[in-house]
PDB file of C-alpha atoms in Angstrom:
ATOM      1  CA  GLY A   1      16.380  -2.006  -5.874  1.00 69.00           C
ATOM      2  CA  ALA A   2      12.968  -0.823  -6.977  1.00 71.00           C
ATOM      3  CA  VAL A   3      10.774  -3.343  -8.737  1.00 89.00           C
ATOM      4  CA  VAL A   4       8.069  -0.838  -9.645  1.00 94.00           C
ATOM      5  CA  SER A   5       8.855   2.530 -11.167  1.00 95.00           C
ATOM      6  CA  GLN A   6       6.442   5.451 -11.129  1.00 97.00           C
ATOM      7  CA  HIS A   7       6.795   8.711 -12.996  1.00 97.00           C
ATOM      8  CA  PRO A   8       6.567  11.628 -12.443  1.00 97.00           C
ATOM      9  CA  SER A   9       7.188  11.902  -8.733  1.00 97.00           C
ATOM     10  CA  TRP A  10       5.727  15.389  -8.533  1.00 97.00           C
ATOM     11  CA  VAL A  11       3.500  17.352 -10.873  1.00 97.00           C
ATOM     12  CA  ILE A  12       1.916  20.760 -10.635  1.00 97.00           C
ATOM     13  CA  CYS A  13      -0.728  21.652 -13.181  1.00 96.00           C
ATOM     14  CA  LYS A  14      -3.391  24.219 -13.869  1.00 96.00           C
ATOM     15  CA  SER A  15      -7.034  23.483 -13.277  1.00 97.00           C
ATOM     16  CA  GLY A  16      -8.646  21.960 -16.349  1.00 97.00           C
ATOM     17  CA  THR A  17      -5.569  20.258 -17.715  1.00 97.00           C
ATOM     18  CA  SER A  18      -4.928  16.528 -17.871  1.00 97.00           C
ATOM     19  CA  VAL A  19      -2.071  14.723 -16.188  1.00 97.00           C
ATOM     20  CA  LYS A  20      -0.676  11.292 -17.042  1.00 97.00           C
ATOM     21  CA  ILE A  21       1.088   9.132 -14.466  1.00 98.00           C
ATOM     22  CA  GLU A  22       3.078   6.067 -15.515  1.00 97.00           C
ATOM     23  CA  CYS A  23       3.645   2.889 -13.539  1.00 96.00           C
ATOM     24  CA  ARG A  24       6.130   0.333 -14.803  1.00 95.00           C
ATOM     25  CA  SER A  25       7.045  -3.079 -13.511  1.00 91.00           C
ATOM     26  CA  LEU A  26      10.793  -3.613 -13.775  1.00 91.00           C
ATOM     27  CA  ASP A  27      12.136  -7.005 -14.801  1.00 82.00           C
ATOM     28  CA  PHE A  28       8.786  -8.726 -14.494  1.00 84.00           C
ATOM     29  CA  GLN A  29       5.452  -8.771 -16.250  1.00 86.00           C
ATOM     30  CA  ALA A  30       2.503  -7.557 -14.241  1.00 85.00           C
ATOM     31  CA  THR A  31      -0.833  -8.545 -15.692  1.00 84.00           C
ATOM     32  CA  THR A  32      -2.509  -6.679 -12.865  1.00 89.00           C
ATOM     33  CA  MET A  33      -1.556  -3.394 -11.288  1.00 93.00           C
ATOM     34  CA  PHE A  34      -3.365  -1.326  -8.722  1.00 95.00           C
ATOM     35  CA  TRP A  35      -3.844   2.397  -8.315  1.00 97.00           C
ATOM     36  CA  TYR A  36      -4.295   3.929  -4.898  1.00 97.00           C
ATOM     37  CA  ARG A  37      -4.945   7.438  -3.703  1.00 97.00           C
ATOM     38  CA  GLN A  38      -3.778   8.885  -0.403  1.00 97.00           C
ATOM     39  CA  PHE A  39      -4.700  12.167   1.229  1.00 94.00           C
ATOM     40  CA  PRO A  40      -2.313  13.657   3.811  1.00 91.00           C
ATOM     41  CA  LYS A  41      -2.101  11.683   7.031  1.00 88.00           C
ATOM     42  CA  GLN A  42      -4.654   9.201   5.743  1.00 93.00           C
ATOM     43  CA  SER A  43      -4.658   5.651   4.528  1.00 95.00           C
ATOM     44  CA  LEU A  44      -4.329   4.329   1.004  1.00 96.00           C
ATOM     45  CA  MET A  45      -7.628   3.927  -0.788  1.00 95.00           C
ATOM     46  CA  LEU A  46      -7.874   1.621  -3.767  1.00 95.00           C
ATOM     47  CA  MET A  47      -9.067   3.483  -6.821  1.00 96.00           C
ATOM     48  CA  ALA A  48      -8.933   0.853  -9.516  1.00 96.00           C
ATOM     49  CA  THR A  49      -7.482  -2.412 -10.682  1.00 94.00           C
ATOM     50  CA  SER A  50      -5.618  -2.191 -13.954  1.00 92.00           C
ATOM     51  CA  ASN A  51      -5.779  -5.330 -16.106  1.00 88.00           C
ATOM     52  CA  GLU A  52      -3.505  -5.837 -19.084  1.00 86.00           C
ATOM     53  CA  GLY A  53      -5.476  -5.988 -22.293  1.00 85.00           C
ATOM     54  CA  SER A  54      -8.847  -5.259 -20.756  1.00 87.00           C
ATOM     55  CA  LYS A  55     -10.789  -2.507 -19.080  1.00 90.00           C
ATOM     56  CA  ALA A  56      -9.877  -1.405 -15.612  1.00 93.00           C
ATOM     57  CA  THR A  57     -12.112  -2.204 -12.672  1.00 94.00           C
ATOM     58  CA  TYR A  58     -12.984   0.876 -10.663  1.00 96.00           C
ATOM     59  CA  GLU A  59     -13.937   1.035  -7.009  1.00 95.00           C
ATOM     60  CA  GLN A  60     -17.275   2.451  -6.041  1.00 95.00           C
ATOM     61  CA  GLY A  61     -17.286   6.209  -6.096  1.00 95.00           C
ATOM     62  CA  VAL A  62     -14.315   6.557  -8.461  1.00 96.00           C
ATOM     63  CA  GLU A  63     -15.239   8.278 -11.703  1.00 94.00           C
ATOM     64  CA  LYS A  64     -13.944   6.200 -14.585  1.00 93.00           C
ATOM     65  CA  ASP A  65     -14.214   9.115 -17.006  1.00 95.00           C
ATOM     66  CA  LYS A  66     -12.185  11.245 -14.644  1.00 96.00           C
ATOM     67  CA  PHE A  67      -9.449   8.738 -13.950  1.00 97.00           C
ATOM     68  CA  LEU A  68      -8.572   6.963 -17.173  1.00 96.00           C
ATOM     69  CA  ILE A  69      -6.502   3.828 -16.829  1.00 95.00           C
ATOM     70  CA  ASN A  70      -4.686   2.155 -19.689  1.00 92.00           C
ATOM     71  CA  HIS A  71      -2.740  -1.084 -19.240  1.00 90.00           C
ATOM     72  CA  ALA A  72      -1.502  -1.505 -22.786  1.00 83.00           C
ATOM     73  CA  SER A  73       1.482  -3.719 -22.079  1.00 89.00           C
ATOM     74  CA  LEU A  74       2.567  -6.250 -19.481  1.00 88.00           C
ATOM     75  CA  THR A  75       4.922  -3.768 -17.896  1.00 91.00           C
ATOM     76  CA  LEU A  76       3.111  -0.440 -18.119  1.00 94.00           C
ATOM     77  CA  SER A  77      -0.071   0.988 -16.677  1.00 95.00           C
ATOM     78  CA  THR A  78      -0.994   4.649 -16.947  1.00 96.00           C
ATOM     79  CA  LEU A  79      -3.410   6.758 -14.953  1.00 97.00           C
ATOM     80  CA  THR A  80      -4.654   9.946 -16.578  1.00 97.00           C
ATOM     81  CA  VAL A  81      -6.407  12.502 -14.437  1.00 97.00           C
ATOM     82  CA  THR A  82      -8.589  14.340 -16.919  1.00 97.00           C
ATOM     83  CA  SER A  83      -9.649  17.957 -16.472  1.00 96.00           C
ATOM     84  CA  ALA A  84      -7.955  18.094 -13.108  1.00 96.00           C
ATOM     85  CA  HIS A  85      -9.363  20.318 -10.384  1.00 96.00           C
ATOM     86  CA  PRO A  86      -7.912  21.341  -7.024  1.00 96.00           C
ATOM     87  CA  GLU A  87      -9.861  18.599  -5.249  1.00 95.00           C
ATOM     88  CA  ASP A  88      -7.917  16.049  -7.302  1.00 96.00           C
ATOM     89  CA  SER A  89      -4.734  17.155  -5.583  1.00 97.00           C
ATOM     90  CA  SER A  90      -3.462  14.095  -3.781  1.00 97.00           C
ATOM     91  CA  PHE A  91      -0.762  11.420  -3.630  1.00 97.00           C
ATOM     92  CA  TYR A  92      -1.269   8.705  -6.232  1.00 98.00           C
ATOM     93  CA  ILE A  93       0.619   5.440  -5.937  1.00 97.00           C
ATOM     94  CA  CYS A  94       0.609   2.250  -7.946  1.00 96.00           C
ATOM     95  CA  SER A  95       1.508  -1.309  -7.040  1.00 95.00           C
ATOM     96  CA  ALA A  96       2.079  -4.682  -8.627  1.00 91.00           C
ATOM     97  CA  SER A  97       2.957  -8.178  -7.484  1.00 84.00           C
ATOM     98  CA  PHE A  98       5.006 -10.915  -9.082  1.00 78.00           C
ATOM     99  CA  PRO A  99       2.619 -13.186 -10.947  1.00 75.00           C
ATOM    100  CA  GLY A 100       2.484 -16.811 -10.035  1.00 72.00           C
ATOM    101  CA  ARG A 101       3.917 -16.414  -6.566  1.00 70.00           C
ATOM    102  CA  ALA A 102       2.087 -17.742  -3.546  1.00 67.00           C
ATOM    103  CA  LYS A 103       2.556 -14.602  -1.504  1.00 78.00           C
ATOM    104  CA  ASN A 104       0.616 -11.630  -2.770  1.00 81.00           C
ATOM    105  CA  ILE A 105       3.277  -9.114  -1.796  1.00 86.00           C
ATOM    106  CA  GLN A 106       2.527  -5.816  -3.459  1.00 89.00           C
ATOM    107  CA  TYR A 107       5.472  -3.689  -4.492  1.00 91.00           C
ATOM    108  CA  PHE A 108       4.784  -0.015  -4.786  1.00 95.00           C
ATOM    109  CA  GLY A 109       6.043   2.754  -6.977  1.00 95.00           C
ATOM    110  CA  ALA A 110       7.469   5.829  -5.305  1.00 96.00           C
ATOM    111  CA  GLY A 111       4.192   7.688  -5.781  1.00 97.00           C
ATOM    112  CA  THR A 112       3.174  10.880  -7.540  1.00 98.00           C
ATOM    113  CA  ARG A 113       2.219  14.050  -5.710  1.00 97.00           C
ATOM    114  CA  LEU A 114      -0.295  15.956  -7.791  1.00 97.00           C
ATOM    115  CA  SER A 115      -0.998  19.606  -7.057  1.00 97.00           C
ATOM    116  CA  VAL A 116      -3.710  21.264  -9.115  1.00 97.00           C
ATOM    117  CA  LEU A 117      -3.718  25.053  -9.000  1.00 96.00           C
TER     118      LEU A 117
ATOM    119  CA  ALA B   1     -16.339  -7.412   4.012  1.00 81.00           C
ATOM    120  CA  GLN B   2     -12.729  -7.184   5.020  1.00 88.00           C
ATOM    121  CA  LYS B   3     -11.535  -4.607   7.502  1.00 94.00           C
ATOM    122  CA  ILE B   4      -8.240  -3.598   9.079  1.00 97.00           C
ATOM    123  CA  THR B   5      -8.159  -1.628  12.327  1.00 98.00           C
ATOM    124  CA  GLN B   6      -5.175   0.227  13.701  1.00 98.00           C
ATOM    125  CA  THR B   7      -6.146   1.988  16.911  1.00 97.00           C
ATOM    126  CA  GLN B   8      -2.885   3.806  17.651  1.00 97.00           C
ATOM    127  CA  PRO B   9      -2.663   7.062  15.705  1.00 96.00           C
ATOM    128  CA  GLY B  10       0.801   7.725  17.127  1.00 96.00           C
ATOM    129  CA  MET B  11       3.449   5.899  19.100  1.00 97.00           C
ATOM    130  CA  PHE B  12       6.584   7.251  20.729  1.00 97.00           C
ATOM    131  CA  VAL B  13       9.628   5.181  21.602  1.00 97.00           C
ATOM    132  CA  GLN B  14      13.246   5.766  22.482  1.00 97.00           C
ATOM    133  CA  GLU B  15      16.122   4.405  20.504  1.00 97.00           C
ATOM    134  CA  LYS B  16      17.041   0.776  21.216  1.00 97.00           C
ATOM    135  CA  GLU B  17      13.676   0.056  22.782  1.00 97.00           C
ATOM    136  CA  ALA B  18      11.163  -2.380  21.351  1.00 98.00           C
ATOM    137  CA  VAL B  19       7.740  -1.209  20.195  1.00 98.00           C
ATOM    138  CA  THR B  20       4.532  -2.991  19.264  1.00 98.00           C
ATOM    139  CA  LEU B  21       2.140  -1.595  16.704  1.00 98.00           C
ATOM    140  CA  ASP B  22      -1.341  -3.021  16.939  1.00 98.00           C
ATOM    141  CA  CYS B  23      -3.457  -4.366  14.120  1.00 98.00           C
ATOM    142  CA  THR B  24      -6.710  -6.279  14.169  1.00 98.00           C
ATOM    143  CA  TYR B  25      -8.553  -7.537  11.156  1.00 97.00           C
ATOM    144  CA  ASP B  26     -11.888  -8.921  10.138  1.00 96.00           C
ATOM    145  CA  THR B  27     -12.573 -11.277   7.289  1.00 93.00           C
ATOM    146  CA  SER B  28     -14.739 -14.241   6.455  1.00 91.00           C
ATOM    147  CA  ASP B  29     -12.092 -15.678   4.150  1.00 89.00           C
ATOM    148  CA  GLN B  30     -10.184 -18.758   5.242  1.00 90.00           C
ATOM    149  CA  SER B  31      -7.172 -17.910   3.126  1.00 89.00           C
ATOM    150  CA  TYR B  32      -5.661 -14.465   3.440  1.00 92.00           C
ATOM    151  CA  GLY B  33      -2.397 -12.651   3.851  1.00 93.00           C
ATOM    152  CA  LEU B  34      -1.415  -9.981   6.338  1.00 95.00           C
ATOM    153  CA  PHE B  35       1.196  -7.371   5.570  1.00 96.00           C
ATOM    154  CA  TRP B  36       3.009  -4.491   7.176  1.00 98.00           C
ATOM    155  CA  TYR B  37       4.356  -1.578   5.189  1.00 97.00           C
ATOM    156  CA  LYS B  38       6.459   1.388   6.243  1.00 98.00           C
ATOM    157  CA  GLN B  39       5.878   4.791   4.710  1.00 97.00           C
ATOM    158  CA  PRO B  40       8.539   7.419   5.455  1.00 96.00           C
ATOM    159  CA  SER B  41       7.920  11.077   4.774  1.00 94.00           C
ATOM    160  CA  SER B  42       9.088  10.600   1.181  1.00 93.00           C
ATOM    161  CA  GLY B  43       5.885   8.665   0.544  1.00 94.00           C
ATOM    162  CA  GLU B  44       7.243   5.403  -0.758  1.00 93.00           C
ATOM    163  CA  MET B  45       5.656   2.240   0.594  1.00 96.00           C
ATOM    164  CA  ILE B  46       8.242  -0.223   1.852  1.00 95.00           C
ATOM    165  CA  PHE B  47       7.223  -3.836   2.379  1.00 94.00           C
ATOM    166  CA  LEU B  48       8.306  -5.117   5.787  1.00 97.00           C
ATOM    167  CA  ILE B  49       6.763  -8.478   6.576  1.00 96.00           C
ATOM    168  CA  TYR B  50       4.129 -10.996   5.479  1.00 94.00           C
ATOM    169  CA  GLN B  51       2.066 -13.571   7.355  1.00 94.00           C
ATOM    170  CA  GLY B  52      -0.150 -16.102   5.645  1.00 92.00           C
ATOM    171  CA  SER B  53      -3.325 -17.219   7.363  1.00 93.00           C
ATOM    172  CA  TYR B  54      -2.157 -20.831   7.332  1.00 92.00           C
ATOM    173  CA  ASP B  55       1.322 -20.082   8.620  1.00 90.00           C
ATOM    174  CA  GLU B  56       1.758 -21.602  12.038  1.00 89.00           C
ATOM    175  CA  GLN B  57       4.945 -19.766  12.867  1.00 94.00           C
ATOM    176  CA  ASN B  58       5.070 -16.028  13.430  1.00 96.00           C
ATOM    177  CA  ALA B  59       6.891 -14.287  10.605  1.00 96.00           C
ATOM    178  CA  THR B  60      10.201 -12.589  11.301  1.00 97.00           C
ATOM    179  CA  GLU B  61      12.360 -10.353   9.105  1.00 96.00           C
ATOM    180  CA  GLY B  62      15.413  -8.985  10.853  1.00 97.00           C
ATOM    181  CA  ARG B  63      14.252  -6.572  13.550  1.00 97.00           C
ATOM    182  CA  TYR B  64      10.617  -7.010  12.537  1.00 98.00           C
ATOM    183  CA  SER B  65       8.379  -9.760  13.783  1.00 98.00           C
ATOM    184  CA  LEU B  66       4.684 -10.278  13.400  1.00 97.00           C
ATOM    185  CA  ASN B  67       2.750 -11.483  16.423  1.00 97.00           C
ATOM    186  CA  PHE B  68      -0.037 -13.424  14.721  1.00 97.00           C
ATOM    187  CA  GLN B  69      -2.943 -14.471  16.915  1.00 97.00           C
ATOM    188  CA  LYS B  70      -5.485 -15.965  14.580  1.00 95.00           C
ATOM    189  CA  ALA B  71      -8.222 -16.582  17.129  1.00 95.00           C
ATOM    190  CA  ARG B  72      -8.065 -12.947  18.190  1.00 96.00           C
ATOM    191  CA  LYS B  73      -7.677 -11.795  14.592  1.00 96.00           C
ATOM    192  CA  SER B  74      -4.671  -9.726  15.453  1.00 98.00           C
ATOM    193  CA  ALA B  75      -1.408  -9.212  13.593  1.00 98.00           C
ATOM    194  CA  ASN B  76       0.746  -6.889  15.658  1.00 98.00           C
ATOM    195  CA  LEU B  77       4.111  -5.695  14.384  1.00 98.00           C
ATOM    196  CA  VAL B  78       6.997  -5.783  16.822  1.00 98.00           C
ATOM    197  CA  ILE B  79      10.075  -3.715  16.075  1.00 98.00           C
ATOM    198  CA  SER B  80      13.026  -4.590  18.241  1.00 96.00           C
ATOM    199  CA  ALA B  81      15.877  -2.209  19.024  1.00 95.00           C
ATOM    200  CA  SER B  82      14.246   0.854  17.473  1.00 97.00           C
ATOM    201  CA  GLN B  83      16.387   3.162  15.379  1.00 97.00           C
ATOM    202  CA  LEU B  84      15.913   6.824  14.463  1.00 97.00           C
ATOM    203  CA  GLY B  85      15.346   5.737  10.882  1.00 97.00           C
ATOM    204  CA  ASP B  86      12.300   3.766  11.979  1.00 98.00           C
ATOM    205  CA  SER B  87      10.356   7.022  12.393  1.00 98.00           C
ATOM    206  CA  ALA B  88       7.612   6.747   9.777  1.00 98.00           C
ATOM    207  CA  MET B  89       4.013   5.810   9.244  1.00 98.00           C
ATOM    208  CA  TYR B  90       3.245   2.091   9.446  1.00 98.00           C
ATOM    209  CA  PHE B  91       0.333   0.443   7.712  1.00 98.00           C
ATOM    210  CA  CYS B  92      -1.180  -2.943   8.342  1.00 98.00           C
ATOM    211  CA  ALA B  93      -2.837  -4.472   5.283  1.00 96.00           C
ATOM    212  CA  MET B  94      -4.713  -7.571   4.238  1.00 95.00           C
ATOM    213  CA  GLY B  95      -5.211  -9.348   0.962  1.00 91.00           C
ATOM    214  CA  SER B  96      -7.588 -12.105  -0.040  1.00 75.00           C
ATOM    215  CA  GLY B  97      -6.078 -15.495  -0.514  1.00 64.00           C
ATOM    216  CA  ASN B  98      -2.448 -16.068  -1.269  1.00 64.00           C
ATOM    217  CA  GLN B  99      -2.619 -15.394  -4.965  1.00 66.00           C
ATOM    218  CA  ALA B 100      -0.879 -12.558  -6.666  1.00 65.00           C
ATOM    219  CA  GLY B 101      -3.133 -10.072  -8.387  1.00 73.00           C
ATOM    220  CA  THR B 102      -5.522  -9.176  -5.603  1.00 82.00           C
ATOM    221  CA  ALA B 103      -5.656  -5.736  -4.063  1.00 89.00           C
ATOM    222  CA  LEU B 104      -4.809  -4.961  -0.463  1.00 92.00           C
ATOM    223  CA  ILE B 105      -6.919  -3.075   2.017  1.00 94.00           C
ATOM    224  CA  PHE B 106      -5.104  -0.891   4.496  1.00 96.00           C
ATOM    225  CA  GLY B 107      -5.617   0.277   8.033  1.00 97.00           C
ATOM    226  CA  LYS B 108      -5.465   3.956   8.918  1.00 97.00           C
ATOM    227  CA  GLY B 109      -1.845   3.704   9.941  1.00 97.00           C
ATOM    228  CA  THR B 110       0.250   4.438  13.003  1.00 98.00           C
ATOM    229  CA  THR B 111       2.857   7.169  13.104  1.00 97.00           C
ATOM    230  CA  LEU B 112       5.944   6.002  14.942  1.00 98.00           C
ATOM    231  CA  SER B 113       8.352   8.537  16.358  1.00 98.00           C
ATOM    232  CA  VAL B 114      11.730   7.339  17.599  1.00 98.00           C
ATOM    233  CA  SER B 115      13.758   9.707  19.770  1.00 97.00           C
ATOM    234  CA  SER B 116      17.368   9.596  20.863  1.00 95.00           C
TER     235      SER B 116
END
């Protein structure tokens, strides 16, 4: 079964509104989670690293004020797209790995398709 | 800097045939992991197989095997006895070291189409 849960799976919003996406690790504590963005027929691009109890680390070119990340607990990270615009429409997907394991296998949520009208 | 290259945008194969999806990588790290993920049209990313840089044996998971050639920096995925359900996008990825908590970088992906 799934080890990482992501919600919602699909969201449509009006331009200018904010959207929150949740990523939960199931049955394990993830001190680090990752947020990726994927445009159609393209690869996954890392947006940010979400660290429990501290500020997220953003990749170059990703606006931290635009994409707010909160990792308030060991099982939950949230990504908020603030003042969304049509160019923010994309597939957002999170991942986490079991801490303390030798293999860094990332398990992904089901992803969220965001459409901004 | 690390880099993953997948040069096959699309591959076509018939059911029950084997197919090889190519992946080459570049890194200056001594310790790293190589991964293959499957992404069907639903969008979910499904982990298929892992190969550590120090693993001497090629990884195998059911119908999936990873042809790891360290000197050539290649990590090709071999799918034996293709099934219709194998039609999806396949991504090769690499992570630094073998420790959990490091991000992966992905190749551009290969779309596999399996026909009956």
